Amino acid sequence: MEFYLKASLKTSADPAAGKEEIEKIMAEAEKTIFAKGAPEGEGAKIKSWSLGDKSIDVELTSGRYVRVHDAVMRLKKALAESIGKTHKIGIRGVEAETFTITVPSEHDLKNKKIPYVKSVEFTDGNLVLELEVSETEMRNQVPDRILTLIEDKLEKDEYGAKAEHWNLLWESEDREFHYTEDPTEDMLKQGWLKRGAGRGQWIHGSVTTRLFRVFEQIVVEEILNPLGYDEMIFPKLVMWDIWKHSGHAKGIYPEIYYVCPPKTRDPEYWEDVMDYYKVTHEVPVEMLKDKIGDPIGGMCYAQCPPSWGFFQGETIATESLPILIFDRSGTSHRYESGGIHGIERVDEFHRIELVWLGTKEQVVETTKLLHERYAHIFNDIMDLKWRKAWVTPWFMAQEGLAGIAADEVTGTTDYEAPLPYRGPTGEWLEFQNVSINGDKYPTGFNVKSQSGEKLWSGCSGVGLERWTAAFLAQHGLDPEKWPPEIKKRFGKMPKQVKFL
C-alpha cells in the first residue's frame, strides 16, 4: 500500500528568505517529525521539494505509518514555527494538487462512487484511487476513512456470495408434520387478519392478537420475571445521532423508513396542499416534497440502539450491574428486501426487545441463562422442531459487513424453524436470535463502569410475528391440535367479526 501527495504549502511571502531553515527541516524530517509513531524506517518520505513565489511545494510518499496527509500537517507546523519566528513568514494553508492511494487488490470496484474519490483505476493487481480533498479533509482524517471503506468493500467482494457466516450448533429431532398449508393464507380465509394499507403491514384480528399475547405472557413468565428484567420504554423515532454511535449509520439506508418534519406548522403555508386535496380528493405528494424538511432519522429499525441514549456518557455504579431491561412499547419498521410474504416477512412488526449490560462475565452468564430459557419454551411449551446456528453478528450484518467477530464469544445465535408448507427440504425461518455484542455499544455511547472494568452488552429480539408464523406452520390453526400449554393459555376462541 502506498500514499502519494503532491502539495503546495501557501506562504504569506516569498519563502526564499527562510531557505536555510526550510532546508534543515526537510533534511531532518524523515528522522524526526515523520518518524514519530512509526516503526523505524517506515514513516513518510520526502520525494522532492521546491520553493515557489509564495509556496513551498513538496512531494510525499508513505505506507501505513505517518500517512502523507498527517505528514504534511506535521511539516506545516514545523515550517510555520521556524520561518514564522525568524522571518515572519506564515503558512496560510495546504493545497493538495495530487493525492493517490494505491491498494493491492484482486478485485475492481466496478465504477463504484466513493466520496472524495475523483477516479479509480484497476491495474497490475492494484487499485489506484485519486482523491480530491482539501486541507480540512486531510486534517479530519478523511483519507483514512476512505481507505477503511475501500478495505471493507474489498473484503465484502472477496467474501463473495456468502453474505452470512452460518455454523450449525444444535438441531432437534426430525418429526412428521400433519399440517402442511400456508398458515397466512388459512388465516386470511378464516378472517383472523387482513392486509393493512401499507406495504408489509397487517391488521391482526382478535385471534392472532390473542396468540401474540399468549407468547408475550410466556416470555414474561418464563424469561423476564425469573431472570429479573425490568421494563423500559425505548424511543421509536430514532435520530441520526443514535445510529452514528451504534454504527448503523454505515449501512441501514436501503432498509429504514425515513422521518421528515414539516418545515412549519403555519396553516397558511399548507393551505395550497389542503385546497388541492379538497378539490381532487388526492394527496399531492409532489407538493409535499417541497414542504417537508430533511430526514431527521427514521422509524425504529432495531429496538436496542435507542435504549443507549439512557446510558450515554454515564458511569454506572457497580451495584447496578448487570442491568437487565426490556421494551415492548411499539412497532418496529424495516423495508424488507426480496419481497414480503405472509406474516413472517413484514415491514411493520411487533417485538419484545431484551437488552443486558455488565462485565464480560455477567453478559456471558446472562446469555447462557437466556439460551436455556428459550430452549425450554421451544421444546416444552411450544413443541417446535428447531435448530440454532452461529451466524454473522447482527450488528455486522446491519452495517453491511460479512464474516464473524474477531473473538469466539461475541456474535449472534439464530434460532430457526422449518416451514412444512415449503416442503420437506424447504425453507427454515429465523424466528429468534440472541447476541453478545461485546463492548461495541458501551464504547460507542461512552458508557463506563465505576470499577473501570470494560463493559459488554447483549440483546435479543422476540418477534411475535415470527413466533406465530413458526408455531402455526408446524401446528396448524386448530387450537384443539395445539400443545397443551398453549391451548390452556389461549383459552376459548375469541369472538370474530362476521362480514356480509
Coordinates of C-alpha atoms in Angstrom, one line a residue:
M1 CA 0.0 0.0 0.0
E2 CA 1.3 3.4 -0.9
F3 CA 0.1 7.0 -0.3
Y4 CA 1.3 9.8 -2.6
L5 CA 0.8 13.5 -2.1
K6 CA 1.9 16.4 -4.2
A7 CA 1.0 19.5 -2.2
S8 CA 1.6 23.2 -2.0
L9 CA 2.0 25.0 1.3
K10 CA 0.9 28.5 0.6
T11 CA 3.0 31.2 2.3
S12 CA 2.3 34.8 3.2
A13 CA 5.5 36.0 1.5
D14 CA 8.3 34.7 -0.7
P15 CA 9.8 31.8 1.3
A16 CA 13.3 32.2 -0.1
A17 CA 14.3 34.3 2.9
G18 CA 13.9 31.2 5.0
K19 CA 15.5 28.8 2.7
E20 CA 18.2 27.8 5.1
E21 CA 15.7 26.9 7.8
I22 CA 13.5 25.1 5.3
E23 CA 16.4 23.0 4.0
K24 CA 17.2 21.9 7.6
I25 CA 13.6 20.9 8.3
M26 CA 13.4 19.0 5.0
A27 CA 16.7 17.2 5.6
E28 CA 15.8 16.1 9.1
A29 CA 12.0 15.4 8.7
E30 CA 12.3 11.7 7.9
K31 CA 14.3 11.1 11.1
T32 CA 12.3 13.5 13.3
I33 CA 8.7 14.7 12.7
F34 CA 7.9 11.9 10.2
A35 CA 9.4 9.1 12.4
K36 CA 7.2 9.7 15.5
G37 CA 4.7 6.9 15.9
A38 CA 6.1 4.7 13.2
P39 CA 8.4 1.6 13.2
E40 CA 12.0 2.5 12.4
G41 CA 12.3 3.5 8.7
E42 CA 8.6 3.2 8.0
G43 CA 7.5 6.9 8.4
A44 CA 6.7 9.2 5.5
K45 CA 9.3 10.1 2.9
I46 CA 10.1 13.3 1.0
K47 CA 10.4 12.6 -2.7
S48 CA 11.1 16.2 -3.7
W49 CA 10.6 19.8 -2.6
S50 CA 11.0 23.2 -4.1
L51 CA 10.2 26.9 -3.4
G52 CA 7.7 28.9 -5.3
D53 CA 7.0 32.7 -5.2
K54 CA 4.6 32.2 -2.3
S55 CA 4.7 28.5 -1.7
I56 CA 6.7 25.5 -0.5
D57 CA 6.0 22.7 -2.9
V58 CA 6.6 19.1 -1.8
E59 CA 6.0 15.5 -2.9
L60 CA 5.5 12.9 -0.1
T61 CA 5.1 9.2 -0.1
S62 CA 4.2 6.8 2.7
G63 CA 2.9 3.4 3.7
R64 CA 0.5 2.7 6.5
Y65 CA 2.5 4.7 9.1
V66 CA 2.5 8.5 9.3
R67 CA 0.5 8.8 6.1
V68 CA 1.1 11.6 3.8
H69 CA -1.8 13.7 4.9
D70 CA -0.6 13.5 8.5
A71 CA 3.0 14.2 7.4
V72 CA 2.1 17.3 5.5
M73 CA 0.3 18.7 8.6
R74 CA 3.4 18.0 10.7
L75 CA 5.5 19.6 8.1
K76 CA 3.2 22.7 8.0
K77 CA 3.5 23.1 11.8
A78 CA 7.3 22.8 11.8
L79 CA 7.8 25.2 8.9
A80 CA 5.4 27.7 10.4
E81 CA 7.2 27.7 13.7
S82 CA 10.6 28.0 12.1
I83 CA 10.2 30.6 9.4
G84 CA 7.4 32.4 11.2
K85 CA 9.6 33.1 14.2
T86 CA 12.7 34.1 12.3
H87 CA 11.3 35.7 9.1
K88 CA 7.7 36.5 9.9
I89 CA 6.6 34.2 7.0
G90 CA 3.3 32.5 7.7
I91 CA 1.8 29.3 6.2
R92 CA -1.7 30.2 5.1
G93 CA -2.8 26.7 4.0
V94 CA -2.2 23.5 2.3
E95 CA -3.5 22.7 -1.2
A96 CA -3.4 19.1 -2.5
E97 CA -2.5 19.0 -6.2
T98 CA -2.3 15.2 -6.5
F99 CA -3.3 12.7 -3.8
T100 CA -3.4 9.0 -4.6
I101 CA -3.7 5.8 -2.6
T102 CA -2.5 2.5 -4.2
V103 CA -4.1 -0.6 -2.6
P104 CA -3.2 -4.2 -3.6
S105 CA -6.4 -6.0 -4.7
E106 CA -7.7 -8.9 -6.7
H107 CA -11.0 -7.1 -7.4
D108 CA -12.0 -4.0 -9.2
L109 CA -14.5 -1.7 -7.5
K110 CA -16.5 -1.6 -10.8
N111 CA -17.0 2.1 -11.0
K112 CA -18.5 2.5 -7.6
K113 CA -18.8 6.1 -6.4
I114 CA -16.8 6.9 -3.3
P115 CA -16.9 10.2 -1.5
Y116 CA -13.9 12.5 -2.3
V117 CA -12.5 10.0 -4.8
K118 CA -12.1 11.5 -8.3
S119 CA -11.2 8.3 -10.1
V120 CA -10.3 4.7 -9.5
E121 CA -8.1 2.6 -11.8
F122 CA -7.5 -1.1 -11.5
T123 CA -4.2 -2.2 -12.9
D124 CA -1.5 -4.8 -12.3
G125 CA -3.2 -6.1 -9.2
N126 CA -3.7 -2.7 -7.6
L127 CA -6.4 -0.2 -7.2
V128 CA -5.2 3.4 -7.7
L129 CA -7.5 5.9 -6.1
E130 CA -7.1 9.6 -6.9
L131 CA -8.5 11.8 -4.1
E132 CA -9.9 15.3 -4.3
V133 CA -9.5 16.6 -0.8
S134 CA -8.8 20.0 0.9
E135 CA -6.7 20.7 4.0
T136 CA -9.9 20.3 6.1
E137 CA -10.5 16.8 4.9
M138 CA -6.8 15.8 5.3
R139 CA -6.8 17.3 8.9
N140 CA -10.1 15.4 9.7
Q141 CA -8.6 12.0 8.6
V142 CA -11.0 11.6 5.6
P143 CA -8.3 9.7 3.6
D144 CA -8.0 7.2 6.4
R145 CA -11.8 6.6 6.4
I146 CA -11.7 6.3 2.6
L147 CA -9.1 3.6 2.9
T148 CA -11.2 1.8 5.6
L149 CA -14.2 2.0 3.3
I150 CA -12.2 0.5 0.4
E151 CA -10.9 -2.3 2.5
D152 CA -14.4 -3.1 3.7
K153 CA -15.7 -3.2 0.1
L154 CA -12.8 -5.4 -1.0
E155 CA -13.4 -7.8 2.0
K156 CA -17.0 -8.0 1.1
D157 CA -16.3 -8.7 -2.5
E158 CA -13.8 -11.4 -1.5
Y159 CA -16.4 -13.0 0.7
G160 CA -18.5 -13.2 -2.5
A161 CA -21.9 -14.7 -2.4
K162 CA -21.5 -15.8 1.2
A163 CA -23.4 -12.9 2.7
E164 CA -23.5 -14.5 6.1
H165 CA -21.5 -16.9 8.1
W166 CA -23.6 -19.9 9.4
N167 CA -22.5 -22.7 11.6
L168 CA -25.0 -25.2 13.0
L169 CA -24.8 -25.6 16.8
W170 CA -27.8 -27.8 17.6
E171 CA -30.9 -29.3 15.9
S172 CA -33.9 -31.1 17.4
E173 CA -35.0 -34.5 16.2
D174 CA -37.0 -34.9 13.0
R175 CA -40.7 -35.2 13.2
E176 CA -43.7 -35.7 11.0
F177 CA -45.9 -32.7 10.4
H178 CA -49.6 -33.2 9.9
Y179 CA -50.3 -29.6 8.8
T180 CA -48.7 -28.5 5.5
E181 CA -50.7 -25.5 4.5
D182 CA -49.5 -21.9 4.3
P183 CA -50.8 -20.6 7.6
T184 CA -51.1 -17.0 6.4
E185 CA -53.4 -18.0 3.6
D186 CA -55.5 -20.0 6.0
M187 CA -55.6 -17.1 8.5
L188 CA -56.9 -14.9 5.7
K189 CA -59.6 -17.4 4.7
Q190 CA -60.7 -17.7 8.4
G191 CA -60.8 -14.0 8.9
W192 CA -58.0 -13.9 11.5
L193 CA -56.3 -11.0 9.9
K194 CA -56.4 -8.6 6.9
R195 CA -53.8 -6.8 4.9
G196 CA -53.1 -3.3 6.0
A197 CA -53.0 -0.3 3.8
G198 CA -49.2 -0.1 3.9
R199 CA -46.5 -2.3 2.4
G200 CA -45.8 -5.4 4.6
Q201 CA -48.5 -4.4 7.1
W202 CA -51.2 -6.5 8.7
I203 CA -54.3 -5.8 10.7
H204 CA -54.5 -8.5 13.3
G205 CA -57.9 -9.6 14.4
S206 CA -58.8 -11.0 17.8
V207 CA -57.5 -14.5 17.3
T208 CA -53.9 -13.7 16.2
T209 CA -53.8 -10.8 18.7
R210 CA -54.6 -13.2 21.5
L211 CA -52.0 -15.6 20.2
F212 CA -49.5 -12.7 20.3
R213 CA -50.5 -12.1 23.9
V214 CA -50.1 -15.8 24.8
F215 CA -46.5 -15.7 23.5
E216 CA -45.9 -12.4 25.2
Q217 CA -47.1 -13.8 28.5
I218 CA -44.8 -16.8 28.1
V219 CA -41.9 -14.5 27.6
V220 CA -42.8 -12.5 30.7
E221 CA -43.4 -15.6 32.9
E222 CA -40.7 -17.9 31.6
I223 CA -37.9 -15.3 30.9
L224 CA -38.3 -11.8 32.1
N225 CA -39.7 -12.3 35.6
P226 CA -37.4 -15.3 36.5
L227 CA -34.3 -13.7 35.2
G228 CA -35.1 -10.3 36.7
Y229 CA -35.6 -8.0 33.7
D230 CA -37.2 -4.6 34.2
E231 CA -39.4 -2.9 31.7
M232 CA -38.5 0.4 30.0
I233 CA -39.8 2.3 27.0
F234 CA -37.4 3.0 24.2
P235 CA -38.0 5.7 21.5
K236 CA -39.5 4.5 18.2
L237 CA -38.3 7.6 16.3
V238 CA -34.6 7.1 16.0
M239 CA -32.4 10.2 15.4
W240 CA -29.2 10.1 13.2
D241 CA -27.0 10.6 16.3
I242 CA -28.1 7.3 17.8
W243 CA -27.4 5.4 14.6
K244 CA -24.0 7.1 14.3
H245 CA -23.0 6.0 17.7
S246 CA -24.4 2.5 17.2
G247 CA -22.7 2.0 13.8
H248 CA -26.0 1.5 11.9
A249 CA -25.4 4.8 10.0
K250 CA -22.8 2.8 8.0
G251 CA -25.3 0.7 6.2
I252 CA -29.0 1.0 7.1
Y253 CA -30.1 3.4 4.3
P254 CA -31.8 0.8 2.0
E255 CA -33.9 -0.6 4.8
I256 CA -35.2 2.2 7.0
Y257 CA -38.4 4.3 6.8
Y258 CA -37.3 7.9 6.9
V259 CA -38.9 10.6 9.0
C260 CA -39.1 14.2 7.8
P261 CA -40.7 17.0 9.8
P262 CA -42.9 19.7 8.3
K263 CA -41.0 23.0 7.6
T264 CA -43.6 24.8 9.6
R265 CA -47.0 24.3 11.3
D266 CA -48.3 27.6 9.9
P267 CA -51.7 26.6 8.3
E268 CA -51.3 29.3 5.6
Y269 CA -48.1 27.6 4.4
W270 CA -50.1 24.4 3.9
E271 CA -53.2 25.9 2.5
D272 CA -52.4 25.1 -1.1
V273 CA -51.9 21.4 -0.1
M274 CA -55.2 21.3 1.8
D275 CA -57.1 23.1 -1.0
Y276 CA -55.7 20.6 -3.6
Y277 CA -57.0 17.7 -1.6
K278 CA -60.4 19.3 -1.1
V279 CA -60.7 19.7 -4.9
T280 CA -59.2 16.5 -6.1
H281 CA -59.5 14.1 -3.2
E282 CA -55.9 13.1 -3.9
V283 CA -52.9 13.8 -1.6
P284 CA -50.5 15.9 -3.6
V285 CA -47.3 14.0 -2.8
E286 CA -45.1 16.1 -5.1
M287 CA -46.2 19.3 -3.4
L288 CA -45.4 17.7 0.0
K289 CA -41.8 17.0 -1.0
D290 CA -41.2 20.8 -1.1
K291 CA -42.8 21.5 2.2
I292 CA -41.1 18.9 4.4
G293 CA -37.6 19.2 5.9
D294 CA -34.6 17.0 5.6
P295 CA -34.8 13.5 7.2
I296 CA -34.1 13.8 11.0
G297 CA -33.8 10.0 11.3
G298 CA -36.1 7.0 10.9
M299 CA -38.7 4.8 12.4
C300 CA -37.4 2.1 14.8
Y301 CA -35.4 -0.4 12.8
A302 CA -33.6 -2.3 15.6
Q303 CA -35.1 -1.8 19.0
C304 CA -32.0 -1.8 21.2
P305 CA -29.9 1.2 19.9
P306 CA -32.3 3.9 21.1
S307 CA -32.1 2.5 24.6
W308 CA -28.5 3.5 24.8
G309 CA -29.4 7.2 25.0
F310 CA -30.4 6.5 28.6
F311 CA -26.8 5.4 29.4
Q312 CA -24.8 7.6 27.1
G313 CA -21.9 9.4 28.7
E314 CA -22.6 7.9 32.1
T315 CA -20.6 5.9 34.6
I316 CA -22.6 3.0 36.1
A317 CA -22.3 2.1 39.7
T318 CA -21.0 -1.4 40.4
E319 CA -24.1 -2.2 42.4
S320 CA -26.4 -1.6 39.4
L321 CA -24.7 -4.3 37.3
P322 CA -25.8 -6.3 35.5
I323 CA -28.5 -4.2 34.0
L324 CA -31.4 -6.3 32.5
I325 CA -34.1 -4.4 30.7
F326 CA -36.7 -4.9 28.0
D327 CA -39.1 -2.9 25.8
R328 CA -42.4 -3.9 24.3
S329 CA -43.9 -0.5 23.7
G330 CA -44.4 -0.3 20.0
T331 CA -43.8 -1.5 16.5
S332 CA -40.5 -1.7 14.5
H333 CA -40.3 -0.9 10.8
R334 CA -38.0 -2.3 8.2
Y335 CA -38.2 -2.1 4.4
E336 CA -37.8 -5.8 3.7
S337 CA -35.7 -7.0 0.8
G338 CA -36.5 -9.8 -1.6
G339 CA -40.2 -9.2 -1.4
I340 CA -42.6 -9.7 1.5
H341 CA -44.6 -12.8 2.3
G342 CA -47.2 -13.7 4.9
I343 CA -46.8 -12.6 8.5
E344 CA -43.2 -13.7 8.7
R345 CA -41.7 -11.1 6.3
V346 CA -43.3 -7.8 7.0
D347 CA -42.3 -4.1 7.1
E348 CA -44.2 -3.4 10.4
F349 CA -43.7 -5.9 13.2
H350 CA -44.1 -6.4 16.9
R351 CA -41.2 -7.3 19.2
I352 CA -40.1 -7.6 22.8
E353 CA -36.5 -6.5 22.9
L354 CA -34.2 -7.7 25.7
V355 CA -31.0 -5.8 26.5
W356 CA -28.4 -6.6 29.1
L357 CA -25.3 -4.7 30.2
G358 CA -22.5 -5.6 32.6
T359 CA -19.0 -7.0 32.8
K360 CA -18.0 -9.6 30.2
E361 CA -18.6 -12.5 32.7
Q362 CA -22.0 -11.1 33.6
V363 CA -23.0 -10.7 30.0
V364 CA -21.8 -14.2 29.1
E365 CA -23.7 -15.8 32.1
T366 CA -26.9 -13.8 31.3
T367 CA -26.7 -15.0 27.7
K368 CA -26.3 -18.6 28.8
L369 CA -29.4 -18.4 31.0
L370 CA -31.4 -16.9 28.2
H371 CA -30.5 -19.7 25.8
E372 CA -31.6 -22.2 28.5
R373 CA -35.0 -20.4 28.9
Y374 CA -35.6 -20.3 25.1
A375 CA -34.8 -24.0 24.7
H376 CA -37.3 -24.8 27.5
I377 CA -40.0 -22.7 25.8
F378 CA -39.4 -24.1 22.3
N379 CA -39.2 -27.7 23.4
D380 CA -41.5 -28.0 26.4
I381 CA -44.2 -25.3 25.8
M382 CA -44.4 -24.6 22.0
D383 CA -43.2 -28.1 21.0
L384 CA -41.3 -26.9 17.9
K385 CA -38.9 -28.6 15.6
W386 CA -36.0 -26.1 15.6
R387 CA -32.2 -25.6 15.4
K388 CA -29.7 -22.9 16.3
A389 CA -26.7 -21.6 14.4
W390 CA -23.8 -19.3 15.0
V391 CA -24.1 -16.6 12.4
T392 CA -22.6 -13.2 11.3
P393 CA -23.2 -10.9 14.3
W394 CA -26.4 -8.9 13.7
F395 CA -24.7 -5.6 14.1
M396 CA -22.1 -6.6 11.5
A397 CA -24.8 -7.7 9.1
Q398 CA -26.7 -4.4 9.5
E399 CA -23.5 -2.4 8.9
G400 CA -23.0 -4.3 5.6
L401 CA -20.2 -6.5 6.9
A402 CA -19.6 -10.2 6.4
G403 CA -17.9 -13.0 8.3
I404 CA -17.7 -13.4 12.1
A405 CA -16.5 -11.4 15.0
A406 CA -12.8 -11.3 16.0
D407 CA -13.3 -13.4 19.1
E408 CA -15.2 -16.6 19.8
V409 CA -17.7 -15.1 22.3
T410 CA -19.0 -12.0 20.5
G411 CA -21.7 -12.9 18.0
T412 CA -25.2 -13.9 17.2
T413 CA -27.1 -17.2 17.6
D414 CA -30.1 -17.6 15.3
Y415 CA -33.0 -19.9 16.1
E416 CA -34.6 -21.4 13.1
A417 CA -37.7 -23.5 12.5
P418 CA -38.8 -25.4 9.3
L419 CA -41.9 -24.3 7.5
P420 CA -43.6 -27.6 6.4
Y421 CA -45.7 -25.9 3.7
R422 CA -42.4 -25.2 1.9
G423 CA -41.7 -28.9 1.5
P424 CA -39.6 -31.5 3.3
T425 CA -36.4 -29.7 2.2
G426 CA -37.9 -26.3 2.2
E427 CA -37.3 -23.0 3.9
W428 CA -36.2 -22.6 7.5
L429 CA -37.4 -19.4 9.2
E430 CA -35.2 -17.4 11.6
F431 CA -37.6 -16.7 14.4
Q432 CA -35.4 -15.8 17.3
N433 CA -31.9 -14.6 18.0
V434 CA -29.5 -13.9 20.8
S435 CA -26.4 -11.7 20.5
I436 CA -23.4 -10.9 22.6
N437 CA -22.3 -7.5 21.2
G438 CA -19.0 -7.2 23.2
D439 CA -18.0 -3.7 24.1
K440 CA -19.4 -2.2 20.9
Y441 CA -22.3 -0.2 22.4
P442 CA -20.7 0.8 25.7
T443 CA -17.8 2.1 23.7
G444 CA -19.9 3.7 21.0
F445 CA -22.0 5.5 23.6
N446 CA -19.2 6.2 26.0
V447 CA -20.7 4.2 28.9
K448 CA -18.2 3.3 31.7
S449 CA -18.3 1.3 34.9
Q450 CA -17.4 2.5 38.4
S451 CA -14.7 -0.1 38.7
G452 CA -13.1 0.9 35.4
E453 CA -13.7 -2.6 34.1
K454 CA -14.8 -2.7 30.4
L455 CA -18.5 -3.1 29.9
W456 CA -20.2 -5.5 27.5
S457 CA -23.7 -5.9 26.3
G458 CA -26.1 -8.3 24.7
C459 CA -29.6 -8.2 23.1
S460 CA -32.3 -10.5 21.9
G461 CA -35.5 -9.6 20.0
V462 CA -38.6 -11.7 20.4
G463 CA -40.6 -11.2 17.1
L464 CA -44.2 -12.0 17.8
E465 CA -45.0 -12.4 14.1
R466 CA -42.1 -14.8 13.6
W467 CA -43.0 -16.9 16.7
T468 CA -46.6 -17.1 15.4
A469 CA -45.5 -18.0 11.9
A470 CA -43.3 -20.8 13.1
F471 CA -45.8 -22.1 15.5
L472 CA -48.8 -22.1 13.1
A473 CA -46.8 -23.5 10.2
Q474 CA -46.0 -26.6 12.4
H475 CA -49.2 -27.0 14.4
G476 CA -51.9 -25.5 12.2
L477 CA -54.8 -23.3 13.0
D478 CA -57.0 -25.7 15.1
P479 CA -56.4 -24.9 18.8
E480 CA -57.5 -28.4 19.7
K481 CA -54.3 -29.7 18.0
W482 CA -52.0 -27.3 19.7
P483 CA -49.6 -28.3 22.5
P484 CA -51.5 -28.5 25.9
E485 CA -49.8 -25.4 27.5
I486 CA -50.5 -23.2 24.5
K487 CA -54.1 -24.4 24.3
K488 CA -54.6 -23.8 28.0
R489 CA -53.2 -20.3 27.9
F490 CA -55.1 -19.4 24.7
G491 CA -58.4 -20.4 26.2
K492 CA -61.7 -20.1 24.5
M493 CA -61.6 -18.9 20.9
P494 CA -62.4 -15.1 20.9
K495 CA -65.5 -13.8 19.0
Q496 CA -64.7 -12.9 15.5
V497 CA -66.3 -10.3 13.3
K498 CA -68.6 -11.6 10.5
F499 CA -68.9 -9.8 7.3
L500 CA -71.9 -10.0 5.0

